[in-house]
């Protein structure tokens, strides 16, 4: 895994007593600013949520940051592996064990204010320079609809939009709000109609047996009841 960056987030994922911890659990993540960043000052929405769940579940995970497509490959091969956030789609259904849905996100075409934003896939078919994150259901959808696109990493997407390397992006509205805010560009984003709703999950290898989906769901419900989930959502997606 020459491309791998191997990091144990000691401050974010709080160590728990070894007698209680599932120490062999491994997280396979993409290093991107919105959901799962290696930057401990801004670790991303899902990293913060899952850190709280991990503490509740007495987990002491090792975190592997990989390119997104490789992260998906690795977690399928590792009986101890967990990945997030993963969109649950029919093409992925049998490849993973689905532990816990964290949120639903609306997907649409998005551009800088002043751009013409298509409100349907048909209207987007003649547009060139649409950016999409590689290895995602959004890319899969554009491919299925025969819409030309430019495949980028999550980190590259908003920089490409700012530079004009892409004219539009096809992504989730909450992610775009946060990602654009990190660019520090004064231009406002313009949003099209919702064309997909994507459920984002914590998923695991099909062989994963250390914790049940019910345990994850209970931990998430407890976290939401504390009010902290809503606080984090507002912090990241309503800047």
XYZ file of N, CA and C in Angstrom:
717
model
N 0.840 -1.190 0.000
C 0.000 0.000 0.000
C 0.879 1.245 0.000
N 1.616 1.440 -1.138
C 2.547 2.536 -1.189
C 1.896 3.896 -1.114
N 0.627 3.997 -1.564
C -0.066 5.284 -1.542
C -0.686 5.577 -0.192
N -0.619 4.629 0.683
C -1.335 4.753 1.958
C -0.678 5.751 2.887
N -1.531 6.522 3.557
C -1.066 7.300 4.702
C -1.696 6.669 5.927
N -0.856 6.233 6.831
C -1.306 5.467 7.991
C -1.235 6.356 9.223
N -2.397 6.641 9.803
C -2.445 7.576 10.925
C -3.333 7.012 12.013
N -2.874 7.070 13.236
C -3.730 6.770 14.378
C -4.135 8.101 14.991
N -5.431 8.408 14.948
C -5.892 9.700 15.445
C -6.098 9.606 16.945
N -5.020 9.759 17.657
C -5.052 9.541 19.102
C -5.976 10.519 19.811
N -6.030 11.755 19.329
C -6.854 12.761 20.005
C -8.317 12.623 19.631
N -8.596 12.297 18.369
C -9.983 12.216 17.913
C -10.626 10.912 18.356
N -9.990 9.786 18.047
C -10.509 8.489 18.460
C -9.882 8.139 19.801
N -10.603 8.410 20.864
C -10.078 8.316 22.221
C -9.755 6.868 22.563
N -8.555 6.640 23.052
C -8.169 5.291 23.452
C -8.976 4.856 24.671
N -9.393 3.595 24.677
C -10.133 3.044 25.807
C -9.358 1.857 26.349
N -9.659 1.415 27.568
C -8.916 0.300 28.146
C -8.911 -0.913 27.232
N -7.735 -1.529 27.088
C -7.596 -2.627 26.141
C -8.498 -3.795 26.475
N -8.839 -3.980 27.721
C -9.720 -5.089 28.093
C -11.110 -4.915 27.517
N -11.481 -3.667 27.215
C -12.810 -3.390 26.684
C -12.793 -3.129 25.192
N -11.647 -2.767 24.629
C -11.602 -2.270 23.259
C -11.556 -3.394 22.233
N -12.206 -3.147 21.087
C -12.064 -4.007 19.923
C -10.857 -3.480 19.148
N -9.667 -3.821 19.591
C -8.475 -3.138 19.094
C -8.137 -3.487 17.654
N -8.685 -4.572 17.135
C -8.306 -4.983 15.793
C -9.108 -4.287 14.703
N -10.087 -3.477 15.068
C -10.908 -2.803 14.072
C -10.075 -1.780 13.309
N -10.274 -1.738 11.989
C -9.557 -0.795 11.129
C -10.560 0.027 10.334
N -10.330 1.332 10.269
C -11.140 2.224 9.449
C -10.383 2.514 8.157
N -11.042 2.343 7.025
C -10.478 2.679 5.719
C -11.228 3.893 5.185
N -10.535 5.031 5.098
C -11.175 6.303 4.790
C -10.421 7.036 3.688
N -11.132 7.954 3.041
C -10.474 8.901 2.150
C -10.123 10.147 2.953
N -8.959 10.701 2.701
C -8.555 11.941 3.372
C -9.133 13.115 2.592
N -10.291 13.576 3.003
C -10.949 14.696 2.332
C -11.580 15.593 3.388
N -11.753 16.886 3.110
C -12.032 17.841 4.187
C -13.435 17.823 4.756
N -14.399 17.272 4.055
C -15.790 17.432 4.471
C -16.209 16.384 5.494
N -15.889 15.131 5.233
C -16.347 14.047 6.097
C -15.239 13.400 6.911
N -14.086 13.158 6.292
C -13.057 12.344 6.950
C -11.671 12.898 6.636
N -11.256 13.883 7.398
C -9.959 14.519 7.170
C -8.954 14.075 8.230
N -7.691 13.996 7.831
C -6.627 13.691 8.788
C -6.220 14.925 9.590
N -6.763 16.084 9.239
C -6.482 17.326 9.961
C -7.255 17.332 11.275
N -6.558 17.227 12.394
C -7.246 17.119 13.678
C -7.919 18.418 14.098
N -7.550 19.543 13.488
C -8.237 20.800 13.779
C -9.582 20.875 13.053
N -9.709 20.158 11.953
C -10.963 20.115 11.194
C -11.129 18.704 10.639
N -11.480 17.737 11.495
C -11.457 16.327 11.102
C -12.582 15.886 10.182
N -13.605 16.717 10.005
C -14.717 16.332 9.149
C -15.909 15.831 9.947
N -17.097 16.033 9.384
C -18.344 15.709 10.078
C -18.410 14.244 10.499
N -18.151 13.335 9.566
C -18.282 11.911 9.897
C -17.198 11.444 10.844
N -15.987 11.958 10.716
C -14.944 11.592 11.674
C -15.356 11.972 13.093
N -15.964 13.143 13.245
C -16.382 13.569 14.585
C -17.542 12.726 15.101
N -18.496 12.428 14.233
C -19.624 11.586 14.651
C -19.139 10.194 15.024
N -18.349 9.578 14.151
C -17.915 8.198 14.394
C -16.935 8.127 15.557
N -16.180 9.182 15.807
C -15.320 9.201 16.996
C -16.159 9.079 18.259
N -17.292 9.791 18.304
C -18.178 9.703 19.470
C -18.797 8.315 19.585
N -19.210 7.748 18.453
C -19.778 6.393 18.487
C -18.721 5.382 18.914
N -17.497 5.553 18.429
C -16.411 4.637 18.785
C -16.147 4.650 20.279
N -16.182 5.824 20.867
C -15.981 5.934 22.306
C -17.097 5.212 23.058
N -18.326 5.392 22.592
C -19.473 4.732 23.216
C -19.377 3.213 23.097
N -18.882 2.739 21.950
C -18.800 1.302 21.684
C -17.479 0.680 22.138
N -16.634 1.464 22.796
C -15.345 0.993 23.313
C -14.435 0.503 22.185
N -14.372 1.300 21.112
C -13.497 0.977 19.988
C -12.195 1.751 20.093
N -11.136 1.142 19.626
C -9.839 1.812 19.538
C -9.289 1.555 18.137
N -9.901 2.186 17.127
C -9.578 1.825 15.742
C -8.239 2.367 15.277
N -7.680 1.669 14.308
C -6.547 2.176 13.546
C -7.116 2.729 12.241
N -6.679 3.926 11.853
C -7.258 4.616 10.699
C -6.268 4.613 9.538
N -6.718 4.103 8.394
C -5.919 4.090 7.174
C -6.529 5.087 6.196
N -5.763 6.087 5.776
C -6.226 7.027 4.761
C -5.693 6.589 3.396
N -6.617 6.352 2.480
C -6.289 5.822 1.163
C -7.085 6.565 0.098
N -6.667 6.492 -1.168
C -7.558 6.936 -2.236
C -8.894 6.185 -2.131
N -9.990 6.859 -2.449
C -11.320 6.343 -2.149
C -11.600 4.982 -2.776
N -11.229 4.800 -4.018
C -11.497 3.516 -4.674
C -10.713 2.404 -3.985
N -9.480 2.684 -3.591
C -8.676 1.663 -2.898
C -9.230 1.384 -1.504
N -9.736 2.407 -0.828
C -10.334 2.193 0.494
C -11.502 1.214 0.400
N -12.319 1.354 -0.642
C -13.448 0.439 -0.822
C -12.965 -0.988 -1.076
N -11.914 -1.114 -1.858
C -11.356 -2.439 -2.134
C -10.804 -3.072 -0.860
N -10.067 -2.299 -0.072
C -9.418 -2.838 1.115
C -10.423 -3.299 2.168
N -11.483 -2.526 2.370
C -12.433 -2.894 3.422
C -13.178 -4.175 3.057
N -13.392 -4.421 1.782
C -14.055 -5.662 1.378
C -13.198 -6.886 1.687
N -11.880 -6.702 1.738
C -10.958 -7.818 1.947
C -10.591 -8.025 3.412
N -10.936 -7.075 4.271
C -10.489 -7.107 5.667
C -11.661 -7.438 6.593
N -11.681 -8.602 7.239
C -12.786 -8.967 8.137
C -12.972 -8.004 9.301
N -11.975 -7.192 9.591
C -12.065 -6.220 10.686
C -12.354 -4.813 10.162
N -12.552 -4.670 8.844
C -12.580 -3.360 8.223
C -13.921 -2.653 8.257
N -13.862 -1.325 8.444
C -15.024 -0.440 8.418
C -14.707 0.726 7.493
N -15.737 1.217 6.783
C -15.580 2.343 5.873
C -16.754 3.295 6.034
N -16.503 4.591 5.887
C -17.568 5.592 5.914
C -17.032 6.896 5.322
N -17.952 7.759 4.811
C -19.358 7.485 4.549
C -19.494 6.768 3.211
N -20.305 5.756 3.151
C -20.492 4.982 1.930
C -21.950 5.067 1.505
N -22.175 5.540 0.282
C -23.536 5.594 -0.239
C -24.060 4.190 -0.495
N -25.248 3.918 0.012
C -25.838 2.590 -0.163
C -26.624 2.549 -1.468
N -26.127 1.788 -2.417
C -26.740 1.684 -3.733
C -26.906 0.210 -4.100
N -27.789 -0.101 -5.063
C -27.977 -1.507 -5.457
C -26.687 -2.195 -5.885
N -25.802 -1.479 -6.567
C -24.565 -2.105 -7.038
C -23.611 -2.456 -5.901
N -23.790 -1.823 -4.744
C -22.919 -2.080 -3.595
C -23.560 -2.999 -2.560
N -24.827 -3.262 -2.675
C -25.593 -3.890 -1.598
C -24.957 -5.176 -1.084
N -24.525 -6.041 -1.970
C -24.010 -7.350 -1.562
C -22.508 -7.358 -1.273
N -21.864 -6.212 -1.391
C -20.416 -6.158 -1.189
C -20.028 -5.811 0.243
N -20.986 -5.306 1.026
C -20.684 -4.814 2.369
C -21.742 -5.279 3.362
N -21.388 -5.193 4.624
C -22.361 -5.294 5.707
C -22.697 -3.859 6.128
N -23.981 -3.525 6.106
C -24.406 -2.148 6.343
C -24.729 -1.982 7.817
N -23.887 -1.208 8.515
C -23.968 -1.135 9.972
C -24.928 -0.077 10.476
N -24.899 1.121 9.860
C -25.661 2.229 10.445
C -25.777 3.363 9.433
N -27.006 3.805 9.154
C -27.180 4.974 8.286
C -27.003 6.242 9.113
N -26.142 7.134 8.629
C -25.838 8.353 9.379
C -26.689 9.529 8.909
N -26.883 9.662 7.607
C -27.726 10.746 7.097
C -28.060 10.508 5.635
N -29.086 11.218 5.154
C -29.432 11.259 3.734
C -28.993 12.607 3.184
N -28.415 12.607 1.979
C -27.986 13.870 1.382
C -28.621 14.040 0.003
N -29.086 15.262 -0.307
C -29.651 15.541 -1.630
C -28.542 15.822 -2.640
N -28.658 15.229 -3.829
C -27.657 15.367 -4.883
C -28.237 16.204 -6.015
N -27.429 17.119 -6.549
C -27.905 18.025 -7.600
C -26.713 18.586 -8.364
N -27.003 19.257 -9.464
C -25.971 20.019 -10.159
C -25.807 21.361 -9.452
N -24.558 21.784 -9.300
C -24.228 22.997 -8.550
C -23.172 23.776 -9.328
N -23.325 25.082 -9.349
C -22.339 25.932 -10.007
C -22.182 27.246 -9.277
N -21.246 28.040 -9.739
C -21.068 29.383 -9.196
C -22.224 30.247 -9.686
N -22.690 31.156 -8.840
C -23.834 32.000 -9.180
C -23.606 32.689 -10.521
N -24.636 32.629 -11.372
C -24.538 33.174 -12.719
C -24.481 32.098 -13.776
N -24.086 30.883 -13.393
C -24.083 29.757 -14.320
C -25.513 29.254 -14.534
N -25.759 28.718 -15.711
C -27.036 28.055 -15.973
C -26.955 26.650 -15.383
N -27.845 26.347 -14.446
C -27.813 25.060 -13.750
C -28.899 24.152 -14.318
N -28.545 23.005 -14.879
C -29.567 22.097 -15.400
C -30.377 21.476 -14.266
N -31.677 21.361 -14.485
C -32.557 20.780 -13.479
C -32.981 19.362 -13.826
N -32.319 18.763 -14.818
C -32.604 17.378 -15.185
C -31.346 16.782 -15.799
N -31.295 15.459 -15.847
C -30.161 14.798 -16.484
C -30.165 15.060 -17.985
N -31.350 15.131 -18.570
C -31.448 15.382 -20.003
C -30.846 16.742 -20.354
N -31.132 17.751 -19.531
C -30.609 19.091 -19.790
C -29.096 19.158 -19.612
N -28.543 18.244 -18.820
C -27.099 18.253 -18.556
C -26.299 17.538 -19.633
N -26.981 16.823 -20.508
C -26.273 15.943 -21.435
C -25.385 16.705 -22.425
N -25.754 17.925 -22.755
C -24.972 18.694 -23.726
C -23.956 19.628 -23.070
N -23.871 19.585 -21.745
C -22.933 20.450 -21.026
C -21.591 19.734 -20.879
N -20.516 20.460 -21.109
C -19.182 19.898 -20.936
C -18.536 20.506 -19.690
N -17.699 19.718 -19.029
C -16.991 20.221 -17.860
C -17.749 20.045 -16.565
N -18.470 18.932 -16.423
C -19.164 18.626 -15.167
C -18.225 17.795 -14.292
N -17.937 18.281 -13.104
C -17.059 17.570 -12.183
C -17.837 16.684 -11.234
N -17.263 15.526 -10.921
C -17.894 14.594 -9.986
C -16.798 13.845 -9.242
N -17.078 13.438 -8.026
C -16.078 12.724 -7.231
C -15.977 11.279 -7.702
N -14.770 10.835 -7.930
C -14.534 9.493 -8.459
C -14.932 8.416 -7.457
N -15.429 7.309 -7.994
C -15.778 6.167 -7.155
C -17.035 6.346 -6.344
N -17.925 7.261 -6.764
C -19.146 7.547 -6.014
C -20.383 7.145 -6.809
N -21.542 7.005 -6.140
C -22.791 6.780 -6.868
C -23.117 7.917 -7.831
N -22.659 9.137 -7.523
C -22.883 10.249 -8.437
C -22.179 10.007 -9.774
N -20.938 9.532 -9.709
C -20.217 9.208 -10.941
C -20.918 8.074 -11.677
N -21.344 7.081 -10.932
C -22.052 5.945 -11.520
C -23.323 6.406 -12.242
N -24.036 7.366 -11.641
C -25.280 7.860 -12.236
C -25.012 8.632 -13.521
N -24.022 9.518 -13.514
C -23.701 10.267 -14.724
C -23.283 9.331 -15.849
N -22.523 8.314 -15.508
C -22.100 7.334 -16.500
C -23.304 6.596 -17.079
N -24.235 6.207 -16.211
C -25.432 5.487 -16.661
C -26.320 6.359 -17.540
N -26.312 7.670 -17.292
C -27.148 8.600 -18.060
C -26.427 9.154 -19.291
N -25.230 8.627 -19.572
C -24.440 9.057 -20.736
C -24.158 10.558 -20.727
N -23.827 11.071 -19.547
C -23.484 12.478 -19.391
C -21.968 12.594 -19.247
N -21.296 13.340 -20.121
C -19.837 13.491 -20.002
C -19.463 14.161 -18.678
N -18.368 13.713 -18.086
C -17.961 14.290 -16.805
C -16.451 14.196 -16.635
N -15.963 14.942 -15.648
C -14.552 14.914 -15.255
C -14.480 14.323 -13.854
N -13.739 13.241 -13.698
C -13.648 12.532 -12.426
C -12.528 13.130 -11.578
N -12.861 13.525 -10.340
C -11.914 14.191 -9.448
C -11.979 13.582 -8.054
N -10.972 13.842 -7.251
C -11.057 13.472 -5.842
C -11.921 14.501 -5.118
N -12.373 14.144 -3.916
C -13.163 15.081 -3.135
C -12.401 16.352 -2.821
N -11.103 16.234 -2.599
C -10.283 17.401 -2.281
C -10.133 18.317 -3.486
N -10.130 17.740 -4.695
C -9.914 18.520 -5.910
C -11.175 19.223 -6.411
N -12.346 18.707 -6.049
C -13.596 19.110 -6.699
C -13.851 20.614 -6.617
N -13.758 21.178 -5.418
C -14.133 22.584 -5.234
C -13.048 23.531 -5.733
N -11.807 23.106 -5.659
C -10.724 23.906 -6.239
C -10.882 23.980 -7.757
N -11.298 22.868 -8.359
C -11.511 22.849 -9.806
C -12.656 23.774 -10.201
N -13.713 23.811 -9.387
C -14.830 24.711 -9.668
C -14.395 26.170 -9.536
N -13.608 26.471 -8.531
C -13.137 27.843 -8.333
C -12.252 28.298 -9.487
N -11.376 27.424 -9.955
C -10.456 27.780 -11.044
C -11.142 27.838 -12.403
N -12.340 27.275 -12.493
C -13.008 27.195 -13.779
C -12.606 25.981 -14.583
N -11.907 25.030 -13.952
C -11.542 23.794 -14.643
C -12.781 22.952 -14.939
N -13.812 23.104 -14.121
C -15.118 22.504 -14.389
C -16.155 23.617 -14.327
N -17.217 23.472 -15.104
C -18.261 24.500 -15.126
C -19.324 24.249 -14.070
N -19.560 22.984 -13.760
C -20.545 22.576 -12.764
C -19.993 21.389 -12.002
N -20.598 21.106 -10.851
C -20.301 19.867 -10.139
C -21.613 19.150 -9.842
N -21.540 17.838 -9.757
C -22.712 17.021 -9.416
C -22.398 16.345 -8.095
N -22.973 16.877 -7.027
C -22.607 16.400 -5.697
C -23.710 16.718 -4.700
N -23.459 16.430 -3.439
C -24.445 16.645 -2.380
C -24.433 18.098 -1.925
N -25.624 18.643 -1.694
C -25.744 20.046 -1.305
C -25.021 20.372 0.007
N -25.191 19.579 1.091
C -24.479 19.925 2.332
C -22.962 19.891 2.167
N -22.464 18.919 1.404
C -21.025 18.823 1.180
C -20.510 20.048 0.428
N -21.287 20.487 -0.570
C -20.865 21.635 -1.369
C -20.809 22.905 -0.522
N -21.783 23.071 0.368
C -21.798 24.251 1.238
C -20.516 24.312 2.063
N -20.158 23.181 2.675
C -18.954 23.171 3.506
C -17.687 23.263 2.658
N -17.625 22.466 1.592
C -16.428 22.461 0.759
C -16.134 23.823 0.162
N -17.176 24.526 -0.264
C -16.987 25.851 -0.854
C -16.562 26.863 0.204
N -17.085 26.719 1.413
C -16.714 27.652 2.484
C -15.230 27.569 2.809
N -14.627 26.394 2.603
C -13.207 26.224 2.888
C -12.317 26.850 1.817
N -12.892 27.100 0.635
C -12.143 27.735 -0.449
C -11.940 29.221 -0.172
N -12.844 29.797 0.638
C -12.798 31.230 0.966
C -13.016 32.098 -0.276
N -13.923 31.656 -1.148
C -14.269 32.415 -2.346
C -15.525 33.224 -2.064
N -15.532 34.496 -2.471
C -16.672 35.365 -2.188
C -17.889 35.058 -3.059
N -17.686 34.357 -4.166
C -18.814 34.009 -5.034
C -19.737 33.022 -4.334
N -21.013 33.141 -4.596
C -21.989 32.236 -3.997
C -22.263 31.069 -4.935
N -22.684 29.964 -4.347
C -23.069 28.803 -5.137
C -24.532 28.903 -5.535
N -24.839 28.286 -6.659
C -26.211 28.206 -7.154
C -26.571 26.728 -7.271
N -27.738 26.356 -6.755
C -28.115 24.946 -6.651
C -29.278 24.620 -7.585
N -29.172 23.472 -8.251
C -30.257 22.996 -9.088
C -31.276 22.201 -8.295
N -32.177 21.548 -9.016
C -33.182 20.705 -8.380
C -32.536 19.420 -7.855
N -33.119 18.868 -6.804
C -32.640 17.593 -6.262
C -32.947 16.484 -7.265
N -31.917 15.765 -7.703
C -32.075 14.697 -8.687
C -31.833 13.312 -8.106
N -31.213 13.245 -6.946
C -30.980 11.985 -6.245
C -30.982 12.267 -4.751
N -31.338 11.279 -3.972
C -31.118 11.334 -2.527
C -30.267 10.129 -2.162
N -29.130 10.402 -1.551
C -28.159 9.342 -1.284
C -28.046 9.075 0.210
N -28.367 7.861 0.652
C -28.153 7.511 2.062
C -26.687 7.195 2.323
N -26.109 7.852 3.314
C -24.706 7.634 3.673
C -24.623 6.751 4.911
N -23.842 5.694 4.815
C -23.775 4.665 5.850
C -22.359 4.476 6.366
N -22.288 3.938 7.575
C -21.096 3.258 8.068
C -21.248 1.812 7.621
N -20.271 1.308 6.883
C -20.353 -0.050 6.350
C -19.104 -0.828 6.748
N -19.173 -2.132 6.543
C -18.063 -3.000 6.947
C -17.922 -4.142 5.958
N -16.836 -4.856 6.118
C -16.645 -6.091 5.370
C -17.809 -7.044 5.622
N -18.114 -7.881 4.655
C -19.180 -8.885 4.832
C -18.833 -9.865 5.947
N -17.546 -10.005 6.254
C -17.105 -10.945 7.288
C -17.018 -10.311 8.677
N -17.362 -9.044 8.785
C -17.234 -8.321 10.047
C -18.208 -8.880 11.084
N -17.695 -9.242 12.278
C -18.537 -9.860 13.308
C -18.349 -9.240 14.688
N -17.571 -8.167 14.804
C -17.222 -7.662 16.131
C -18.355 -6.891 16.789
N -19.171 -6.207 15.985
C -20.291 -5.448 16.526
C -21.476 -5.602 15.586
N -22.671 -5.566 16.129
C -23.872 -5.736 15.313
C -24.384 -4.380 14.823
N -25.166 -4.367 13.750
C -25.801 -3.120 13.318
C -26.653 -2.490 14.418
N -27.288 -3.314 15.242
C -28.119 -2.785 16.326
C -27.281 -1.989 17.330
N -26.069 -2.458 17.609
C -25.194 -1.727 18.530
C -24.800 -0.364 17.960
N -24.510 -0.320 16.660
C -24.183 0.951 16.019
C -25.383 1.893 16.033
N -26.560 1.356 15.715
C -27.766 2.190 15.688
C -28.071 2.757 17.070
N -27.899 1.942 18.102
C -28.141 2.422 19.472
C -27.167 3.544 19.830
N -25.904 3.369 19.450
C -24.905 4.397 19.751
C -25.235 5.704 19.030
N -25.676 5.604 17.765
C -26.033 6.812 17.023
C -27.262 7.481 17.622
N -28.257 6.694 18.018
C -29.453 7.270 18.643
C -29.104 7.994 19.942
N -28.205 7.415 20.718
C -27.766 8.070 21.957
C -27.053 9.387 21.662
N -26.228 9.374 20.612
C -25.495 10.582 20.239
C -26.448 11.675 19.765
N -27.451 11.287 18.981
C -28.438 12.269 18.526
C -29.237 12.826 19.699
N -29.586 11.960 20.639
C -30.365 12.403 21.805
C -29.598 13.416 22.651
N -28.277 13.358 22.602
C -27.462 14.302 23.377
C -27.465 15.706 22.783
N -27.913 15.831 21.532
C -27.907 17.114 20.846
C -26.629 17.412 20.088
N -25.616 16.595 20.287
C -24.312 16.860 19.680
C -24.333 16.647 18.163
N -25.117 15.686 17.693
C -25.208 15.434 16.251
C -25.697 16.689 15.532
N -26.783 17.283 16.021
C -27.327 18.489 15.391
C -26.337 19.645 15.457
N -25.605 19.754 16.561
C -24.602 20.811 16.683
C -23.516 20.662 15.614
N -23.048 19.435 15.421
C -22.021 19.198 14.412
C -22.549 19.458 13.009
N -23.794 19.049 12.765
C -24.377 19.266 11.435
C -24.432 20.759 11.128
N -24.882 21.546 12.067
C -24.941 22.998 11.853
C -23.539 23.581 11.675
N -22.597 23.073 12.437
C -21.218 23.577 12.360
C -20.622 23.359 10.974
N -20.847 22.180 10.400
C -20.235 21.850 9.118
C -21.045 22.320 7.918
N -22.365 22.224 8.003
C -23.175 22.398 6.800
C -24.045 23.642 6.788
N -24.022 24.425 7.861
C -24.732 25.703 7.878
C -23.797 26.805 8.361
N -22.673 26.989 7.653
C -21.676 27.961 8.117
C -22.192 29.397 7.972
